[in-house]
Short mmCIF file of C-alpha atoms in Angstrom, two decimals:
data_model
loop_
_atom_site.label_atom_id
_atom_site.label_comp_id
_atom_site.label_asym_id
_atom_site.label_seq_id
_atom_site.Cartn_x
_atom_site.Cartn_y
_atom_site.Cartn_z
CA MET A 860 37.81 -18.77 70.39
CA SER A 861 36.80 -21.50 67.93
CA VAL A 862 39.11 -22.70 65.22
CA THR A 863 37.55 -23.55 61.82
CA ASP A 864 38.89 -26.57 60.02
CA PRO A 865 40.55 -25.38 56.76
CA LEU A 866 39.24 -28.41 54.87
CA ILE A 867 35.64 -27.72 55.92
CA GLU A 868 36.02 -24.05 55.00
CA LYS A 869 37.40 -24.94 51.57
CA ALA A 870 34.63 -27.49 50.92
CA THR A 871 31.97 -24.99 51.96
CA GLY A 872 33.32 -22.38 49.54
CA THR A 873 33.42 -24.93 46.74
CA TRP A 874 29.80 -25.93 47.36
CA ILE A 875 28.60 -22.31 47.47
CA GLU A 876 30.35 -21.59 44.17
CA ALA A 877 28.87 -24.70 42.56
CA LEU A 878 25.37 -23.80 43.75
CA GLY A 879 25.79 -20.30 42.32
CA ARG A 880 26.77 -21.68 38.92
CA ALA A 881 23.81 -24.06 38.98
CA ALA A 882 21.44 -21.21 39.82
CA ARG A 883 22.77 -19.10 36.97
CA LEU A 884 22.46 -21.98 34.52
CA GLY A 885 18.92 -22.64 35.71
CA LYS A 886 17.91 -19.05 35.02
CA SER A 887 19.46 -19.04 31.55
CA ALA A 888 18.10 -22.44 30.55
CA SER A 889 15.02 -22.37 28.35
CA SER A 890 11.83 -24.06 29.42
CA PRO A 891 11.29 -27.52 28.00
CA VAL A 892 9.26 -27.63 24.81
CA VAL A 893 5.91 -29.29 25.37
CA GLU A 894 4.69 -30.98 22.20
CA GLY A 895 1.08 -31.50 21.19
CA VAL A 896 -0.78 -33.52 18.59
CA LEU A 897 -2.87 -32.62 15.56
CA THR A 898 -6.51 -33.58 16.16
CA ARG A 899 -8.53 -31.85 13.46
CA MET A 900 -8.21 -30.20 10.07
CA VAL A 901 -11.04 -28.36 8.29
CA GLY A 902 -10.11 -26.41 5.16
CA LEU A 903 -6.90 -24.59 6.05
CA THR A 904 -7.56 -24.56 9.80
CA LEU A 905 -5.55 -27.00 11.92
CA GLU A 906 -6.52 -27.83 15.51
CA ALA A 907 -3.97 -29.10 18.04
CA VAL A 908 -4.13 -30.12 21.72
CA GLY A 909 -1.50 -30.82 24.35
CA CYS A 910 0.73 -27.76 23.77
CA GLN A 911 0.56 -24.09 24.60
CA ALA A 912 1.76 -21.19 22.46
CA PRO A 913 0.77 -17.51 22.21
CA ILE A 914 -1.01 -15.93 19.25
CA GLY A 915 1.49 -15.35 16.45
CA ALA A 916 3.89 -18.10 17.56
CA SER A 917 5.24 -20.55 14.99
CA CYS A 918 4.86 -24.31 15.20
CA ASP A 919 6.16 -27.24 13.20
CA ILE A 920 3.76 -30.08 12.41
CA VAL A 921 5.80 -33.25 11.93
CA ASN A 922 4.57 -36.48 10.36
CA PRO A 923 6.03 -39.88 11.32
CA GLY A 924 8.01 -39.78 8.09
CA GLY A 925 9.73 -36.55 9.12
CA GLN A 926 7.81 -34.22 6.81
CA ARG A 927 7.39 -30.77 8.39
CA VAL A 928 4.71 -28.16 7.80
CA GLU A 929 5.16 -24.69 9.25
CA ALA A 930 2.09 -23.10 10.83
CA GLU A 931 1.21 -20.10 12.97
CA VAL A 932 -1.12 -19.87 15.95
CA VAL A 933 -4.12 -17.72 14.95
CA GLY A 934 -6.59 -18.51 17.74
CA PHE A 935 -7.56 -20.88 20.53
CA SER A 936 -10.62 -22.30 22.27
CA GLY A 937 -10.29 -24.01 25.63
CA ASP A 938 -7.31 -26.37 25.41
CA SER A 939 -7.26 -26.35 21.62
CA LEU A 940 -5.00 -24.21 19.45
CA PHE A 941 -6.04 -23.07 15.97
CA LEU A 942 -3.18 -22.95 13.49
CA MET A 943 -2.91 -21.73 9.92
CA PRO A 944 -0.22 -23.23 7.62
CA THR A 945 2.18 -21.02 5.67
CA ASN A 946 2.82 -23.61 2.93
CA GLU A 947 1.42 -26.84 1.50
CA VAL A 948 -0.30 -29.22 3.93
CA ARG A 949 -0.18 -32.40 1.87
CA GLY A 950 0.62 -35.58 3.76
CA LEU A 951 -0.60 -34.51 7.20
CA ILE A 952 -2.18 -37.27 9.27
CA PRO A 953 -4.12 -37.35 12.56
CA ASN A 954 -2.00 -37.23 15.73
CA ALA A 955 0.97 -35.68 13.93
CA ARG A 956 3.40 -33.99 16.35
CA VAL A 957 2.92 -30.24 16.90
CA ILE A 958 6.13 -28.60 18.13
CA PRO A 959 6.22 -24.90 19.13
CA THR A 960 9.39 -23.44 17.61
CA ARG A 961 9.52 -19.73 18.38
CA GLN A 962 7.29 -17.13 19.99
CA SER A 963 8.65 -13.95 18.41
CA SER A 964 7.69 -12.78 14.92
CA ASP A 965 10.80 -10.71 14.22
CA ILE A 966 12.09 -10.47 10.65
CA ARG A 967 15.57 -9.75 9.34
CA VAL A 968 16.03 -6.36 7.67
CA GLY A 969 18.89 -4.24 6.41
CA PRO A 970 20.56 -2.76 3.32
CA GLU A 971 21.26 -6.32 2.18
CA LEU A 972 17.61 -6.49 1.03
CA LEU A 973 18.09 -3.82 -1.65
CA GLY A 974 17.83 -5.26 -5.14
CA ARG A 975 16.21 -8.46 -3.89
CA VAL A 976 12.82 -10.14 -4.40
CA ILE A 977 11.52 -12.09 -1.39
CA ASP A 978 8.31 -13.89 -0.46
CA GLY A 979 6.00 -13.28 2.47
CA GLY A 980 8.24 -15.33 4.73
CA GLY A 981 11.42 -13.41 3.86
CA ARG A 982 12.82 -16.16 1.65
CA PRO A 983 14.55 -15.07 -1.61
CA LEU A 984 12.75 -15.68 -4.90
CA ASP A 985 15.41 -14.33 -7.22
CA ALA A 986 18.14 -17.01 -7.30
CA LYS A 987 20.73 -14.52 -6.00
CA GLY A 988 21.65 -16.60 -2.97
CA PRO A 989 20.69 -16.30 0.69
CA ILE A 990 20.18 -12.93 2.37
CA TYR A 991 22.30 -12.24 5.43
CA ALA A 992 20.54 -9.22 6.92
CA ARG A 993 22.14 -7.98 10.13
CA HIS A 994 19.20 -6.24 11.80
CA SER A 995 15.86 -7.47 13.06
CA THR A 996 12.53 -5.72 13.58
CA PRO A 997 9.08 -6.87 14.74
CA LEU A 998 6.68 -7.95 12.02
CA GLN A 999 3.95 -5.98 13.79
CA GLY A 1000 6.07 -2.79 13.79
CA HIS A 1001 6.57 -0.15 16.47
CA GLU A 1002 3.84 2.19 17.63
CA ILE A 1003 4.60 5.91 17.15
CA ASN A 1004 3.15 8.58 19.38
CA PRO A 1005 0.98 10.67 17.00
CA LEU A 1006 2.20 13.87 18.68
CA GLU A 1007 5.79 12.98 17.79
CA ARG A 1008 5.18 12.56 14.07
CA THR A 1009 6.69 15.21 11.81
CA PRO A 1010 3.96 17.25 10.03
CA ILE A 1011 3.65 16.86 6.27
CA ARG A 1012 4.80 20.11 4.69
CA GLU A 1013 6.83 19.08 1.62
CA VAL A 1014 5.42 18.39 -1.84
CA LEU A 1015 6.28 15.02 -3.38
CA ASP A 1016 6.83 14.94 -7.15
CA VAL A 1017 5.29 11.70 -8.49
CA GLY A 1018 5.95 12.51 -12.16
CA VAL A 1019 2.25 12.24 -13.14
CA ARG A 1020 0.89 15.58 -14.36
CA ALA A 1021 -2.74 15.12 -13.30
CA ILE A 1022 -1.74 14.11 -9.75
CA ASN A 1023 0.98 16.73 -9.35
CA ALA A 1024 -1.28 19.56 -10.45
CA LEU A 1025 -4.78 18.56 -9.34
CA ALA A 1026 -4.28 16.17 -6.38
CA THR A 1027 -0.92 17.28 -5.01
CA ILE A 1028 0.67 14.76 -2.65
CA GLY A 1029 2.96 15.49 0.29
CA ARG A 1030 5.98 13.51 1.37
CA GLY A 1031 4.77 11.11 4.05
CA GLN A 1032 1.16 11.02 2.84
CA ARG A 1033 -0.86 7.79 2.52
CA MET A 1034 -2.95 7.59 -0.64
CA GLY A 1035 -5.39 5.07 -2.04
CA LEU A 1036 -5.57 4.10 -5.70
CA PHE A 1037 -9.18 3.01 -6.29
CA ALA A 1038 -10.05 1.11 -9.45
CA GLY A 1039 -11.88 -1.87 -10.84
CA SER A 1040 -10.08 -4.68 -12.61
CA GLY A 1041 -8.39 -3.85 -15.92
CA VAL A 1042 -8.59 -0.06 -15.60
CA GLY A 1043 -4.84 0.58 -15.46
CA LYS A 1044 -4.00 0.84 -11.76
CA SER A 1045 -0.89 -1.35 -12.12
CA VAL A 1046 0.37 0.84 -14.98
CA LEU A 1047 -0.17 4.01 -12.95
CA LEU A 1048 1.55 2.38 -9.98
CA GLY A 1049 4.48 1.55 -12.24
CA MET A 1050 4.69 5.15 -13.46
CA MET A 1051 4.91 6.43 -9.89
CA THR A 1052 7.48 3.76 -9.07
CA LYS A 1053 9.82 5.05 -11.78
CA PHE A 1054 9.11 8.77 -11.57
CA THR A 1055 8.71 9.50 -7.82
CA GLU A 1056 11.64 11.07 -5.99
CA ALA A 1057 12.54 8.59 -3.21
CA ASP A 1058 15.68 7.14 -1.62
CA ILE A 1059 14.21 3.64 -1.24
CA VAL A 1060 11.26 1.93 -2.95
CA VAL A 1061 9.49 -0.96 -1.21
CA VAL A 1062 6.93 -2.84 -3.31
CA GLY A 1063 4.41 -5.28 -1.85
CA LEU A 1064 2.67 -7.43 -4.47
CA ILE A 1065 0.00 -9.04 -2.34
CA GLY A 1066 -2.52 -11.52 -3.71
CA GLU A 1067 -2.07 -10.52 -7.34
CA ARG A 1068 -1.31 -12.73 -10.34
CA GLY A 1069 2.07 -14.45 -10.21
CA ARG A 1070 2.71 -13.40 -13.81
CA GLU A 1071 2.74 -9.76 -12.74
CA VAL A 1072 5.66 -10.25 -10.33
CA LYS A 1073 8.18 -10.96 -13.09
CA GLU A 1074 6.71 -8.24 -15.31
CA PHE A 1075 6.88 -5.67 -12.52
CA VAL A 1076 10.48 -6.51 -11.63
CA GLU A 1077 11.85 -6.69 -15.18
CA GLU A 1078 9.72 -4.25 -17.17
CA ILE A 1079 8.54 -1.61 -14.68
CA LEU A 1080 11.41 -1.47 -12.19
CA GLY A 1081 14.19 -2.56 -14.51
CA GLU A 1082 17.79 -3.19 -13.50
CA GLU A 1083 18.44 0.39 -12.36
CA GLY A 1084 15.19 0.75 -10.44
CA LEU A 1085 15.69 -2.58 -8.67
CA LYS A 1086 19.00 -1.42 -7.18
CA LYS A 1087 17.21 0.88 -4.73
CA SER A 1088 14.13 -1.32 -4.30
CA VAL A 1089 12.90 -4.25 -2.26
CA VAL A 1090 10.08 -6.37 -3.69
CA VAL A 1091 7.93 -8.55 -1.42
CA ALA A 1092 5.77 -10.93 -3.46
CA ALA A 1093 2.96 -13.05 -2.04
CA PRO A 1094 0.88 -13.94 -5.11
CA ALA A 1095 -2.68 -15.23 -5.17
CA ASP A 1096 -1.69 -18.90 -4.82
CA SER A 1097 0.08 -18.22 -1.50
CA SER A 1098 -1.65 -19.11 1.75
CA PRO A 1099 -3.73 -16.32 3.33
CA LEU A 1100 -1.28 -16.16 6.23
CA LEU A 1101 1.64 -15.62 3.85
CA ARG A 1102 -0.26 -12.84 2.08
CA ILE A 1103 -0.83 -11.05 5.39
CA HIS A 1104 2.81 -11.54 6.34
CA GLY A 1105 3.86 -10.15 2.95
CA ALA A 1106 1.99 -6.88 3.51
CA MET A 1107 3.26 -6.56 7.07
CA GLN A 1108 6.81 -7.44 6.05
CA ALA A 1109 6.87 -4.80 3.29
CA THR A 1110 5.71 -2.23 5.86
CA SER A 1111 8.35 -3.36 8.40
CA ILE A 1112 11.10 -3.02 5.79
CA ALA A 1113 9.88 0.48 4.93
CA GLU A 1114 9.83 1.36 8.65
CA PHE A 1115 13.44 0.22 9.05
CA PHE A 1116 14.69 2.48 6.25
CA ARG A 1117 12.55 5.37 7.51
CA ASP A 1118 14.21 5.05 10.93
CA GLN A 1119 17.56 5.31 9.13
CA GLY A 1120 16.53 8.77 7.87
CA LYS A 1121 15.57 7.66 4.34
CA HIS A 1122 12.60 8.87 2.31
CA VAL A 1123 10.75 5.67 1.40
CA LEU A 1124 8.10 5.07 -1.25
CA LEU A 1125 5.86 2.15 -0.23
CA LEU A 1126 3.65 0.69 -2.97
CA MET A 1127 1.19 -2.04 -2.03
CA ASP A 1128 -0.90 -3.85 -4.59
CA SER A 1129 -3.38 -4.48 -3.17
CA LEU A 1130 -4.97 -3.57 0.14
CA THR A 1131 -8.11 -5.43 -0.89
CA ARG A 1132 -6.23 -8.74 -1.18
CA PHE A 1133 -4.79 -8.16 2.29
CA ALA A 1134 -8.33 -7.71 3.65
CA GLN A 1135 -9.55 -10.81 1.83
CA ALA A 1136 -6.71 -12.88 3.31
CA GLN A 1137 -7.70 -11.74 6.80
CA ARG A 1138 -11.32 -12.61 5.99
CA GLU A 1139 -10.31 -16.15 5.00
CA ILE A 1140 -8.46 -16.67 8.28
CA ALA A 1141 -11.15 -15.10 10.47
CA LEU A 1142 -13.99 -17.11 8.93
CA ALA A 1143 -11.94 -20.31 9.10
CA ILE A 1144 -11.53 -20.04 12.88
CA GLY A 1145 -15.20 -19.24 13.44
CA GLU A 1146 -15.44 -15.43 13.54
CA PRO A 1147 -18.93 -14.36 12.42
CA PRO A 1148 -19.22 -12.29 9.21
CA ALA A 1149 -20.48 -8.72 9.42
CA THR A 1150 -20.53 -6.56 6.27
CA LYS A 1151 -20.68 -8.44 2.95
CA GLY A 1152 -18.96 -11.43 4.51
CA TYR A 1153 -16.13 -9.42 6.10
CA PRO A 1154 -15.68 -10.12 9.86
CA PRO A 1155 -14.98 -7.23 12.26
CA SER A 1156 -11.29 -8.17 12.56
CA VAL A 1157 -10.76 -7.13 8.93
CA PHE A 1158 -11.74 -3.54 9.66
CA ALA A 1159 -9.46 -3.57 12.72
CA ARG A 1160 -6.51 -4.86 10.69
CA LEU A 1161 -6.67 -2.18 7.98
CA PRO A 1162 -5.83 0.85 10.18
CA GLN A 1163 -3.21 -1.20 12.04
CA LEU A 1164 -1.38 -1.66 8.75
CA VAL A 1165 -1.96 1.77 7.21
CA GLU A 1166 -1.11 3.79 10.35
CA ARG A 1167 2.42 2.37 10.32
CA ALA A 1168 3.22 4.43 7.20
CA GLY A 1169 3.71 8.19 7.14
CA ASN A 1170 6.32 10.46 8.66
CA GLY A 1171 8.33 9.28 11.62
CA SER A 1172 9.43 11.21 14.66
CA HIS A 1173 11.88 14.10 14.45
CA ASN A 1174 15.26 13.35 12.80
CA SER A 1175 13.83 10.33 10.97
CA GLY A 1176 12.70 9.88 7.38
CA SER A 1177 9.29 9.32 5.85
CA ILE A 1178 7.12 6.65 4.24
CA THR A 1179 4.91 7.86 1.41
CA ALA A 1180 2.48 5.01 0.77
CA PHE A 1181 0.21 4.16 -2.16
CA TYR A 1182 -2.31 1.37 -1.59
CA THR A 1183 -4.31 0.04 -4.50
CA VAL A 1184 -7.91 -0.80 -3.63
CA LEU A 1185 -9.79 -3.13 -5.96
CA VAL A 1186 -13.33 -1.80 -6.27
CA GLU A 1187 -15.33 -4.91 -7.12
CA GLY A 1188 -17.86 -4.22 -9.84
CA ASP A 1189 -16.75 -0.54 -9.84
CA ASP A 1190 -18.82 -0.12 -6.68
CA GLN A 1191 -17.35 2.79 -4.73
CA ALA A 1192 -19.51 1.77 -1.73
CA ASP A 1193 -17.65 -1.54 -1.40
CA PRO A 1194 -16.96 -2.02 2.36
CA ILE A 1195 -13.18 -2.26 1.95
CA ALA A 1196 -13.07 0.77 -0.35
CA ASP A 1197 -15.28 2.72 2.04
CA SER A 1198 -13.17 1.79 5.06
CA ALA A 1199 -9.88 2.54 3.27
CA ARG A 1200 -11.17 5.91 2.09
CA ALA A 1201 -11.86 6.86 5.71
CA ILE A 1202 -8.37 6.04 7.04
CA LEU A 1203 -6.23 7.26 4.14
CA ASP A 1204 -5.05 10.81 3.46
CA GLY A 1205 -6.67 10.96 0.04
CA HIS A 1206 -7.62 8.82 -2.93
CA ILE A 1207 -7.09 8.66 -6.68
CA VAL A 1208 -10.06 7.12 -8.50
CA LEU A 1209 -9.63 5.51 -11.92
CA SER A 1210 -12.65 5.48 -14.21
CA ARG A 1211 -13.51 2.59 -16.51
CA GLN A 1212 -15.39 4.97 -18.79
CA LEU A 1213 -12.29 7.15 -19.24
CA ALA A 1214 -10.11 4.09 -19.85
CA GLU A 1215 -12.50 2.84 -22.53
CA SER A 1216 -12.44 6.27 -24.18
CA GLY A 1217 -8.64 6.08 -24.48
CA GLN A 1218 -7.62 8.49 -21.72
CA TYR A 1219 -4.59 7.19 -19.80
CA PRO A 1220 -4.05 7.47 -16.94
CA ALA A 1221 -7.82 7.23 -16.53
CA ILE A 1222 -7.96 9.47 -13.46
CA ASP A 1223 -11.41 10.70 -12.48
CA ILE A 1224 -10.53 14.20 -11.34
CA GLU A 1225 -13.99 14.89 -9.91
CA SER A 1226 -13.80 11.91 -7.53
CA SER A 1227 -10.09 12.19 -6.62
CA ILE A 1228 -8.82 14.29 -3.75
CA SER A 1229 -5.68 14.90 -1.71
CA ARG A 1230 -6.62 15.99 1.79
CA LEU A 1231 -3.27 17.66 2.37
CA ALA A 1232 -3.17 19.74 -0.81
CA PRO A 1233 -4.32 22.95 0.99
CA GLN A 1234 -1.42 22.64 3.46
CA ILE A 1235 1.35 22.03 0.94
CA THR A 1236 0.40 24.20 -2.05
CA ASP A 1237 0.18 27.97 -2.44
CA PRO A 1238 -3.16 29.82 -2.80
CA GLU A 1239 -2.65 30.47 -6.53
CA HIS A 1240 -2.17 26.76 -7.19
CA LEU A 1241 -5.32 25.93 -5.22
CA LYS A 1242 -7.28 28.53 -7.16
CA LEU A 1243 -6.19 27.09 -10.52
CA THR A 1244 -7.03 23.56 -9.34
CA GLN A 1245 -10.53 24.63 -8.28
CA GLN A 1246 -11.12 26.38 -11.58
CA PHE A 1247 -10.02 23.33 -13.56
CA LYS A 1248 -12.24 20.97 -11.56
CA GLN A 1249 -15.25 23.28 -11.71
CA ILE A 1250 -15.02 23.69 -15.48
CA HIS A 1251 -14.38 19.98 -16.02
CA SER A 1252 -17.31 19.05 -13.75
CA LEU A 1253 -19.62 21.50 -15.51
CA TYR A 1254 -18.86 19.92 -18.88
CA GLN A 1255 -19.44 16.39 -17.53
CA GLN A 1256 -22.80 17.42 -16.06
CA ASN A 1257 -23.98 18.71 -19.44
CA ARG A 1258 -22.14 16.20 -21.61
CA ASP A 1259 -25.22 14.26 -22.72
CA LEU A 1260 -27.06 17.42 -23.71
CA ILE A 1261 -24.03 18.68 -25.64
CA ASN A 1262 -23.48 15.40 -27.49
CA LEU A 1263 -27.16 15.12 -28.39
CA GLY A 1264 -27.22 18.70 -29.67
CA ALA A 1265 -29.89 19.68 -27.15
CA TYR A 1266 -27.78 22.48 -25.71
CA GLN A 1267 -28.07 25.81 -27.52
CA LEU A 1268 -24.71 27.57 -27.74
CA GLY A 1269 -24.75 30.97 -26.11
CA SER A 1270 -27.34 29.94 -23.52
CA ASP A 1271 -24.77 29.83 -20.71
CA PRO A 1272 -21.32 31.47 -20.96
CA ALA A 1273 -19.90 29.06 -18.35
CA ILE A 1274 -20.94 26.00 -20.36
CA ASP A 1275 -19.66 27.64 -23.54
CA ARG A 1276 -16.29 28.10 -21.84
CA ALA A 1277 -16.31 24.46 -20.67
CA ILE A 1278 -16.96 23.29 -24.24
CA ASP A 1279 -14.14 25.49 -25.54
CA MET A 1280 -11.71 24.22 -22.89
CA GLN A 1281 -12.49 20.52 -23.15
CA PRO A 1282 -9.90 19.56 -25.82
CA GLU A 1283 -7.11 21.28 -23.89
CA MET A 1284 -8.23 19.72 -20.61
CA ASN A 1285 -8.26 16.23 -22.14
CA ARG A 1286 -4.74 16.77 -23.44
CA PHE A 1287 -3.67 17.92 -19.99
CA LEU A 1288 -5.08 14.81 -18.29
CA THR A 1289 -3.51 12.41 -20.79
CA GLN A 1290 0.13 11.38 -20.38
CA ASP A 1291 2.44 8.84 -21.97
CA MET A 1292 3.43 6.15 -19.47
CA HIS A 1293 7.12 6.54 -20.37
CA GLN A 1294 7.28 10.35 -20.11
CA PRO A 1295 7.47 11.90 -16.61
CA VAL A 1296 6.23 15.43 -15.98
CA ALA A 1297 7.90 17.26 -13.08
CA PHE A 1298 5.88 19.11 -10.46
CA ASN A 1299 6.89 22.61 -11.64
CA ASP A 1300 6.12 21.69 -15.25
CA SER A 1301 2.74 20.30 -14.17
CA TYR A 1302 1.89 23.56 -12.42
CA ASN A 1303 3.01 25.69 -15.38
CA GLN A 1304 0.99 23.58 -17.82
CA LEU A 1305 -2.07 23.83 -15.56
CA MET A 1306 -1.73 27.61 -15.49
CA GLU A 1307 -1.22 27.73 -19.25
CA THR A 1308 -4.32 25.58 -19.85
CA ILE A 1309 -6.53 27.81 -17.68
CA LEU A 1310 -5.17 31.16 -18.91
CA THR A 1311 -5.06 30.21 -22.62
CA SER A 1312 -8.64 29.00 -22.57
CA THR A 1313 -9.69 32.17 -20.74
CA GLU A 1314 -8.15 34.30 -23.48
CA ASN A 1315 -9.89 32.24 -26.16
CA THR A 1316 -13.21 32.63 -24.35
CA GLU A 1317 -12.75 36.42 -24.14
CA GLN A 1318 -12.00 36.55 -27.86
CA LEU A 1319 -15.10 34.45 -28.53
CA SER A 1320 -17.32 36.78 -26.47
CA SER A 1321 -15.99 39.85 -28.33
CA MET A 1322 -16.87 38.43 -31.81
CA PRO A 1323 -20.03 39.44 -33.68
CA THR A 1324 -22.99 37.18 -32.89
CA GLU A 1325 -22.98 35.24 -36.18
CA THR A 1326 -19.20 34.61 -36.07
CA SER A 1327 -19.37 33.61 -32.39
CA GLU A 1328 -22.12 31.06 -33.03
CA GLN A 1329 -20.19 29.61 -36.01
CA PHE A 1330 -17.00 29.28 -33.93
CA SER A 1331 -18.88 27.57 -31.06
CA THR A 1332 -20.62 25.16 -33.46
CA GLN A 1333 -17.23 24.09 -34.80
CA ALA A 1334 -16.02 23.48 -31.23
CA VAL A 1335 -18.96 21.16 -30.53
CA THR A 1336 -18.54 19.34 -33.85
CA SER A 1337 -14.88 18.66 -32.98
CA GLN A 1338 -16.02 16.80 -29.86
#
């Protein structure tokens, strides 16, 4: 029987314990940061060698004087990393240090963001002090199984009569607002911001004029509206990376509140500027252009952003999203407009001709559609909507003949009815920007417009021929 020396036994135990602590510390210790150097800069694209970082990671570029420029990894080729700065790049010199700082792209979210205006990087713009949000969420969002999404079955009242009655929107729907410049899309967006029934409003002002940020916050939202809103502003003078982050951050914030069971209204102005920012980055790192200068990655980014909105899984809230799409030159076949139309649940088209004629909001009813209207409205409502659109379309098709006096009254009863109804239809489509019209009122006014004009047409048809022609001539003259 061997006897173990107590001193040796104690020393062995001490060594084993020390080795265990060292092993645990080794596992918890972070890997050493390997720095690189800046070798090339062309436009807004920075090229670095000597360091490794994944796509989406952040890096600091440090000059000998200590000046730092934040950048994000957007691509690589061989041993070189391509970076895109998020702020000004003045003062950078060759061989500046490139230091990877973090690999995750999480952002801070929470109720603390309500009533605040932030930029694309989450920094406050409103001089109300720092934001201490307690929760974090990925900038890229979480993927939702499409089979787990709650179906859209509830009507959303947006307070705009023409939309409520003729392009009814459901809670959780994703709609596009298509318009050229200066047609009134920002005004219509502001109307829906104030009038739509929602628990939380998230506004993304992406790539628009900086002047509009202050106007939107103070004049459209106002003090009361801002209390339940979060505004993310990345104006046109921001870097393309910051504009993309602004759109993604607004969507992430909306996702957070949706997961809390809230009904969120997400307004993004505009989806076109988001696509243009992605185009700038893609072309800068060498991606070949495809359609009208837009690289393929642009058309991959759009559904990745839009699909994050909508209803969540069971027991969660919803995100009803409106994306403005700038139709350059009023060309509805613009590649971004065409791609957005395919992935959205409907579109509202604003007409420059209607705006110039004084009709506001200048909604082109013939070109606008809500794909979910048949699922969320009753058959009688659908029937009235179809009648309104058919009569309105018939008048527009014969408008030139009517205005020139080439159409002979009494030639076609349907056209005669369209002429008789036109003043009432124009009044129905026009709405003061400060006066909301509830969904039930919109439906009742639609029914009244159709039924009243039908009665007038029946009275007209029952008149003697001479009186009928005189009445119809007066109707055309009033146009």
